[in-house]
Short mmCIF file of C-alpha atoms and ligand atoms in Angstrom, two decimals:
data_model
loop_
_atom_site.label_atom_id
_atom_site.label_comp_id
_atom_site.label_asym_id
_atom_site.label_seq_id
_atom_site.Cartn_x
_atom_site.Cartn_y
_atom_site.Cartn_z
CA UNK A 72 -41.42 156.23 23.37
CA UNK A 73 -44.82 155.24 21.98
CA UNK A 74 -47.45 157.09 19.96
CA UNK A 75 -49.01 159.59 20.23
CA UNK A 76 -46.08 161.23 22.09
CA UNK A 77 -43.56 159.67 19.69
CA UNK A 78 -45.39 160.93 16.55
CA UNK A 79 -45.61 164.41 18.02
CA UNK A 80 -41.89 164.72 18.70
CA UNK A 81 -40.82 162.93 15.52
CA UNK A 82 -42.94 165.33 13.45
CA UNK A 83 -41.10 168.27 15.01
CA UNK A 84 -37.84 166.94 13.59
CA UNK A 85 -38.97 165.60 10.23
CA UNK A 86 -38.35 168.82 8.25
CA UNK A 87 -34.67 168.99 9.25
CA UNK A 88 -33.99 165.36 8.36
CA UNK A 89 -35.99 164.91 5.15
CA UNK A 90 -34.14 164.06 1.93
CA UNK A 91 -34.59 167.59 0.51
CA UNK A 92 -33.05 169.27 3.57
CA UNK A 93 -30.18 166.79 3.60
CA UNK A 94 -29.52 167.31 -0.14
CA UNK A 95 -29.10 171.01 0.61
CA UNK A 96 -26.44 170.06 3.18
CA UNK A 97 -24.33 168.06 0.72
CA UNK A 98 -21.87 170.88 -0.17
CA UNK A 99 -21.24 171.43 3.54
CA UNK A 100 -20.73 167.69 4.11
CA UNK A 101 -18.28 167.64 1.19
CA UNK A 102 -16.29 170.48 2.78
CA UNK A 103 -16.13 168.60 6.09
CA UNK A 104 -14.99 165.42 4.29
CA UNK A 105 -12.35 167.38 2.30
CA UNK A 106 -10.96 168.90 5.50
CA UNK A 107 -10.83 165.50 7.27
CA UNK A 108 -9.06 163.95 4.28
CA UNK A 109 -6.55 166.80 4.09
CA UNK A 110 -5.73 166.27 7.80
CA UNK A 111 -5.40 162.52 7.31
CA UNK A 112 -3.06 162.91 4.33
CA UNK A 113 -0.94 165.56 6.08
CA UNK A 114 -0.25 163.25 9.03
CA UNK A 115 2.22 160.37 9.45
CA UNK A 116 1.66 156.83 8.13
CA UNK A 117 0.26 154.44 9.13
CA UNK A 118 -2.67 156.65 10.10
CA UNK A 119 -5.70 155.61 12.11
CA UNK A 120 -8.69 155.99 9.79
CA UNK A 121 -11.15 155.91 12.72
CA UNK A 122 -9.76 158.90 14.65
CA UNK A 123 -8.65 160.85 11.58
CA UNK A 124 -11.50 160.34 9.13
CA UNK A 125 -14.46 158.14 10.13
CA UNK A 126 -15.21 159.79 13.49
CA UNK A 127 -14.56 163.50 12.75
CA UNK A 128 -16.88 163.55 9.70
CA UNK A 129 -20.24 162.60 11.28
CA UNK A 130 -19.29 164.36 14.51
CA UNK A 131 -18.68 167.64 12.69
CA UNK A 132 -21.82 167.23 10.57
CA UNK A 133 -24.20 166.49 13.48
CA UNK A 134 -22.56 169.19 15.61
CA UNK A 135 -23.15 171.77 12.88
CA UNK A 136 -26.72 170.61 12.19
CA UNK A 137 -27.68 170.44 15.84
CA UNK A 138 -25.82 173.57 16.92
CA UNK A 139 -23.26 171.93 19.23
CA UNK A 140 -19.72 173.41 19.21
CA UNK A 141 -17.44 170.94 17.41
CA UNK A 142 -14.54 171.90 19.68
CA UNK A 143 -16.39 169.94 22.41
CA UNK A 144 -16.05 166.75 20.36
CA UNK A 145 -13.80 164.92 22.84
CA UNK A 146 -16.46 165.40 25.50
CA UNK A 147 -19.47 164.27 23.47
CA UNK A 148 -17.67 161.44 21.68
CA UNK A 149 -16.29 159.98 24.93
CA UNK A 150 -19.62 160.18 26.73
CA UNK A 151 -21.50 158.85 23.70
CA UNK A 152 -19.16 155.86 23.68
CA UNK A 153 -19.60 155.32 27.44
CA UNK A 154 -23.37 155.22 26.94
CA UNK A 155 -23.17 152.58 24.26
CA UNK A 156 -20.55 150.07 25.33
CA UNK A 157 -20.81 146.96 27.40
CA UNK A 158 -17.37 147.72 28.84
CA UNK A 159 -18.96 150.60 30.85
CA UNK A 160 -20.51 149.81 34.22
CA UNK A 161 -24.16 150.74 34.63
CA UNK A 162 -23.04 153.71 36.78
CA UNK A 163 -20.65 154.94 34.08
CA UNK A 164 -23.34 154.74 31.36
CA UNK A 165 -25.85 156.50 33.60
CA UNK A 166 -23.32 159.23 34.46
CA UNK A 167 -22.55 159.74 30.76
CA UNK A 168 -26.27 160.30 30.11
CA UNK A 169 -26.50 162.78 33.01
CA UNK A 170 -23.43 164.71 31.79
CA UNK A 171 -24.61 164.87 28.19
CA UNK A 172 -28.12 165.95 29.22
CA UNK A 173 -26.70 168.72 31.35
CA UNK A 174 -24.45 169.83 28.49
CA UNK A 175 -27.34 169.93 25.96
CA UNK A 176 -29.55 171.67 28.54
CA UNK A 177 -26.97 174.43 28.97
CA UNK A 178 -26.62 174.90 25.19
CA UNK A 179 -30.43 175.01 24.88
CA UNK A 180 -30.73 177.64 27.62
CA UNK A 181 -28.25 179.85 25.78
CA UNK A 182 -30.32 179.49 22.58
CA UNK A 183 -33.28 181.19 24.30
CA UNK A 184 -31.36 184.47 24.24
CA UNK A 185 -29.35 183.92 21.10
CA UNK A 186 -30.86 181.43 18.63
CA UNK A 187 -28.92 180.33 15.55
CA UNK A 188 -29.70 178.47 12.34
CA UNK A 189 -29.65 174.97 13.87
CA UNK A 190 -31.97 172.19 15.06
CA UNK A 191 -31.50 172.92 18.76
CA UNK A 192 -32.39 176.60 18.27
CA UNK A 193 -35.49 175.63 16.32
CA UNK A 194 -36.54 173.19 19.06
CA UNK A 195 -36.09 175.88 21.70
CA UNK A 196 -37.67 178.79 19.83
CA UNK A 197 -40.46 177.01 17.93
CA UNK A 198 -41.31 174.31 20.49
CA UNK A 199 -40.05 174.97 24.00
CA UNK A 200 -40.85 178.67 24.18
CA UNK A 201 -44.30 178.00 22.70
CA UNK A 202 -45.00 175.38 25.39
CA UNK A 203 -45.16 172.38 23.02
CA UNK A 204 -42.06 170.74 24.53
CA UNK A 205 -40.69 170.96 28.04
CA UNK A 206 -37.02 171.50 28.78
CA UNK A 207 -36.46 167.82 29.68
CA UNK A 208 -37.79 166.74 26.25
CA UNK A 209 -35.46 169.21 24.53
CA UNK A 210 -32.54 167.65 26.41
CA UNK A 211 -33.58 164.06 25.56
CA UNK A 212 -34.10 164.89 21.91
CA UNK A 213 -30.80 166.75 21.61
CA UNK A 214 -28.96 163.91 23.32
CA UNK A 215 -30.53 161.27 21.04
CA UNK A 216 -29.63 163.22 17.89
CA UNK A 217 -26.09 163.95 19.03
CA UNK A 218 -25.23 160.37 19.95
CA UNK A 219 -27.25 158.55 17.25
CA UNK A 220 -25.90 161.05 14.74
CA UNK A 221 -22.20 160.30 15.04
CA UNK A 222 -21.45 156.90 16.58
CA UNK A 223 -23.43 154.82 14.05
CA UNK A 224 -22.20 156.61 10.93
CA UNK A 225 -18.58 156.69 12.14
CA UNK A 226 -18.63 152.91 12.56
CA UNK A 227 -20.24 152.46 9.15
CA UNK A 228 -17.58 154.60 7.42
CA UNK A 229 -14.66 152.77 9.06
CA UNK A 230 -16.10 149.27 8.58
CA UNK A 231 -17.08 150.04 4.97
CA UNK A 232 -13.51 151.06 4.15
CA UNK A 233 -12.17 147.90 5.85
CA UNK A 234 -14.69 145.72 3.99
CA UNK A 235 -13.90 147.27 0.60
CA UNK A 236 -10.15 147.00 1.13
CA UNK A 237 -10.67 143.31 1.85
CA UNK A 238 -12.63 142.95 -1.42
CA UNK A 239 -10.26 144.57 -3.93
CA UNK A 240 -12.33 143.51 -6.95
CA UNK A 241 -15.33 145.43 -5.61
CA UNK A 242 -13.17 148.40 -4.68
CA UNK A 243 -11.81 148.45 -8.26
CA UNK A 244 -15.36 148.27 -9.68
CA UNK A 245 -16.39 151.28 -7.58
CA UNK A 246 -13.36 153.30 -8.62
CA UNK A 247 -14.05 152.50 -12.27
CA UNK A 248 -17.73 153.46 -11.99
CA UNK A 249 -18.54 155.67 -8.99
CA UNK A 250 -22.23 155.62 -9.96
CA UNK A 251 -22.27 152.15 -8.34
CA UNK A 252 -21.71 153.80 -4.97
CA UNK A 253 -25.38 154.46 -4.18
CA UNK A 254 -26.18 150.74 -4.43
CA UNK A 255 -22.90 149.81 -2.72
CA UNK A 256 -23.86 151.88 0.33
CA UNK A 257 -27.11 149.87 0.67
CA UNK A 258 -25.16 146.60 0.41
CA UNK A 259 -22.61 147.79 2.99
CA UNK A 260 -25.45 148.77 5.34
CA UNK A 261 -26.92 145.29 4.93
CA UNK A 262 -23.64 143.40 5.12
CA UNK A 263 -22.28 145.26 8.15
CA UNK A 264 -25.58 145.73 10.08
CA UNK A 265 -23.82 147.88 12.69
CA UNK A 266 -26.75 148.03 15.13
CA UNK A 267 -25.87 144.45 15.98
CA UNK A 268 -27.29 144.55 19.49
CA UNK A 269 -30.73 144.47 17.82
CA UNK A 270 -33.79 146.52 18.73
CA UNK A 271 -35.59 145.72 22.01
CA UNK A 272 -39.38 145.74 22.12
CA UNK A 273 -42.19 144.71 24.49
CA UNK A 274 -45.26 142.96 23.01
CA UNK A 275 -48.44 145.03 23.50
CA UNK A 276 -50.62 141.95 22.94
CA UNK A 277 -50.16 138.23 22.25
CA UNK A 278 -48.62 137.82 18.82
CA UNK A 279 -47.55 134.78 16.82
CA UNK A 280 -44.41 135.01 14.69
CA UNK A 281 -43.21 132.01 12.67
CA UNK A 282 -45.12 129.59 14.90
CA UNK A 283 -43.85 131.09 18.17
CA UNK A 284 -46.26 132.91 20.46
CA UNK A 285 -44.94 136.00 22.18
CA UNK A 286 -47.18 136.92 25.10
CA UNK A 287 -48.35 140.39 26.01
CA UNK A 288 -45.68 142.23 28.06
CA UNK A 289 -42.88 139.83 27.09
CA UNK A 290 -39.67 141.37 25.86
CA UNK A 291 -38.12 140.51 22.51
CA UNK A 292 -34.93 141.57 20.78
CA UNK A 293 -35.30 141.86 17.02
CA UNK A 294 -31.92 141.03 15.52
CA UNK A 295 -31.02 143.30 12.61
CA UNK A 296 -28.01 141.21 11.48
CA UNK A 297 -30.17 138.04 11.45
CA UNK A 298 -32.76 139.75 9.24
CA UNK A 299 -30.14 141.26 6.93
CA UNK A 300 -28.32 137.93 6.60
CA UNK A 301 -31.50 135.88 6.09
CA UNK A 302 -30.84 133.57 3.11
CA UNK A 303 -34.56 133.62 2.32
CA UNK A 304 -34.18 137.35 1.59
CA UNK A 305 -30.64 137.66 0.24
CA UNK A 306 -28.82 134.88 -1.64
CA UNK A 307 -25.39 134.07 -0.12
CA UNK A 308 -25.95 136.73 2.55
CA UNK A 309 -22.46 136.39 4.02
CA UNK A 310 -20.92 137.66 0.80
CA UNK A 311 -20.41 141.32 0.12
CA UNK A 312 -21.76 142.00 -3.36
CA UNK A 313 -22.07 145.67 -4.24
CA UNK A 314 -24.00 144.80 -7.39
CA UNK A 315 -26.91 143.10 -5.60
CA UNK A 316 -30.16 144.95 -4.91
CA UNK A 317 -29.96 145.28 -1.12
CA UNK A 318 -32.59 147.98 -0.70
CA UNK A 319 -34.88 145.72 1.36
CA UNK A 320 -32.37 145.63 4.22
CA UNK A 321 -33.43 146.70 7.72
CA UNK A 322 -30.13 148.27 8.86
CA UNK A 323 -32.12 151.40 9.77
CA UNK A 324 -34.80 149.44 11.60
CA UNK A 325 -38.41 149.00 10.54
CA UNK A 326 -41.76 150.62 11.29
CA UNK A 327 -42.48 153.82 13.14
CA UNK A 328 -39.06 154.02 14.82
CA UNK A 329 -37.15 153.54 11.59
CA UNK A 330 -34.05 155.72 11.65
CA UNK A 331 -34.86 159.41 11.38
CA UNK A 332 -31.32 160.20 10.24
CA UNK A 333 -31.12 157.76 7.32
CA UNK A 334 -31.00 160.37 4.54
CA UNK A 335 -28.18 162.07 6.44
CA UNK A 336 -26.31 158.80 7.07
CA UNK A 337 -26.60 157.82 3.38
CA UNK A 338 -25.32 161.22 2.22
CA UNK A 339 -22.37 161.12 4.63
CA UNK A 340 -21.44 157.56 3.68
CA UNK A 341 -21.64 158.25 -0.02
CA UNK A 342 -19.62 161.46 0.09
CA UNK A 343 -16.98 160.12 2.51
CA UNK A 344 -16.45 156.88 0.55
CA UNK A 345 -16.47 158.52 -2.88
CA UNK A 346 -13.93 161.15 -1.80
CA UNK A 347 -11.61 158.67 -0.11
CA UNK A 348 -11.70 156.06 -2.91
CA UNK A 349 -11.17 158.50 -5.75
CA UNK A 350 -8.57 160.74 -4.12
CA UNK A 351 -6.48 158.07 -2.42
CA UNK A 352 -6.05 155.32 -5.00
CA UNK A 353 -3.15 153.73 -3.09
CA UNK A 354 -5.08 153.23 0.18
CA UNK A 355 -4.16 149.94 1.91
CA UNK A 356 -4.75 148.31 5.30
CA UNK A 357 -1.82 148.26 7.72
CA UNK A 358 -1.43 145.92 10.69
CA UNK A 359 -3.18 146.59 13.98
CA UNK A 360 -6.92 146.92 13.21
CA UNK A 361 -8.91 146.61 16.44
CA UNK A 362 -12.56 145.63 16.16
CA UNK A 363 -15.06 146.62 18.85
CA UNK A 364 -17.57 143.81 19.41
CA UNK A 365 -18.40 145.15 22.90
CA UNK A 366 -20.06 148.25 21.48
CA UNK A 367 -23.84 148.29 21.06
CA UNK A 368 -23.08 149.67 17.60
CA UNK A 369 -20.46 147.43 16.00
CA UNK A 370 -17.33 149.17 14.82
CA UNK A 371 -13.59 149.54 15.11
CA UNK A 372 -11.41 151.16 17.75
CA UNK A 373 -8.56 151.56 15.28
CA UNK A 374 -8.07 151.04 11.56
CA UNK A 375 -4.44 151.71 10.60
CA UNK A 376 -4.00 152.51 6.89
CA UNK A 377 -1.20 153.55 4.53
CA UNK A 378 -1.36 154.97 0.97
C1 HEM B 533 -25.39 154.37 9.26
C2 HEM B 533 -25.82 155.05 10.26
C3 HEM B 533 -27.04 154.72 11.07
C4 HEM B 533 -27.61 153.51 11.36
C5 HEM B 533 -27.16 152.12 10.91
C6 HEM B 533 -28.77 153.79 12.20
C7 HEM B 533 -29.64 152.81 12.67
C8 HEM B 533 -30.80 153.07 13.38
C9 HEM B 533 -31.74 152.05 13.80
C10 HEM B 533 -31.61 150.55 13.58
C11 HEM B 533 -32.77 152.68 14.43
C12 HEM B 533 -34.04 152.04 15.00
C13 HEM B 533 -33.95 151.77 16.47
C14 HEM B 533 -35.20 151.11 17.00
O1 HEM B 533 -36.12 150.78 16.24
O2 HEM B 533 -35.27 150.92 18.21
C15 HEM B 533 -32.46 154.10 14.43
C16 HEM B 533 -33.25 155.08 15.00
C17 HEM B 533 -32.90 156.40 15.05
N1 HEM B 533 -31.82 157.01 14.43
FE1 HEM B 533 -30.40 156.10 13.35
N2 HEM B 533 -28.88 155.14 12.40
C18 HEM B 533 -27.85 155.75 11.72
C19 HEM B 533 -27.59 157.10 11.65
C20 HEM B 533 -28.32 158.08 12.25
C21 HEM B 533 -28.08 159.49 12.13
C22 HEM B 533 -26.99 160.14 11.29
C23 HEM B 533 -29.00 160.12 12.88
C24 HEM B 533 -29.11 161.60 12.99
C25 HEM B 533 -29.45 162.32 13.86
C26 HEM B 533 -29.87 159.09 13.49
C27 HEM B 533 -30.95 159.32 14.32
C28 HEM B 533 -31.85 158.36 14.73
C29 HEM B 533 -33.02 158.64 15.55
C30 HEM B 533 -33.44 160.00 16.09
C31 HEM B 533 -33.68 157.42 15.76
C32 HEM B 533 -34.95 157.16 16.55
C33 HEM B 533 -36.14 157.22 15.65
C34 HEM B 533 -37.48 156.95 16.33
O3 HEM B 533 -37.51 156.32 17.39
O4 HEM B 533 -38.49 157.38 15.77
N3 HEM B 533 -29.42 157.87 13.08
N4 HEM B 533 -31.26 154.30 13.76
#
């Protein structure tokens, strides 16, 4: 979506996703993380950290924020995954979009009668009923937030844990000084660059980049991992170094479409990692990790752990 339509819709959401609003959510995020950890620790070992920790946390948080019942998580997680994986056929991805849109549309219709304290209710009451947004836009926006809000962060949590367990010196440094976590999250975002499919764009006019001319109407894919692993920007980019200043990374994109949910993603990552590292000092990788290179957002299918 381009301006001015994009600016208009993005502005409608900015209040709910700004740093101040997300800071107010932190106690609720902590509760969700505590509950996920309690479930993980109560279960058998080895446990799958993806299904029992990394995925439930952002799913529960975005469900609560958006006003989607968390008990429907199997439905929205499965369809979200179908939308975003190359192992789906085009028909399967398209069907997943149709099913999720219908689901959000039904929730939105119910909010007309009975609004709650959530983003979907605010979109319906403050925007749809006032005529600023039509019902189709409410569905698209709800769908984008629901899917972007859990799949990306879930992959980041699981991959971050795997990366730190493979770098025990850095894990030890974080445990000794948890104030390093804020910087470590930026380095993990850079190092892992989970939106590895890159961001597709179409040139609006001829433009020259690094001596290459891209003509008007040509498509380009801007590669986030290539930018985040550019040795001209980050020395030894293939090394994880939680002490480096990685704040210039573009893991959340760049420009007007830069991730709306980044304050939320940062808060979730920080709280989930801090809680897991400090409360489970014996956490170790077990055999059987399954990476998921076919997903548009890089991640893991399974991450077996013991403690
Ligand atoms: C670590 C987790 C996350 C990563 C790495 C990530 C990454 C990205 C990237 C790279 C973009 C830009 C896409 C483009 O330019 O085409 C983007 C956009 C977006 N993200 Fe995220 N995201 C994350 C978490 C979230 C969360 C938690 C939400 C919450 C709802 C969210 C909502 C969005 C939305 C709505 C956009 C579109 C913004 C626009 O077009 O103006 N993301 N994200």
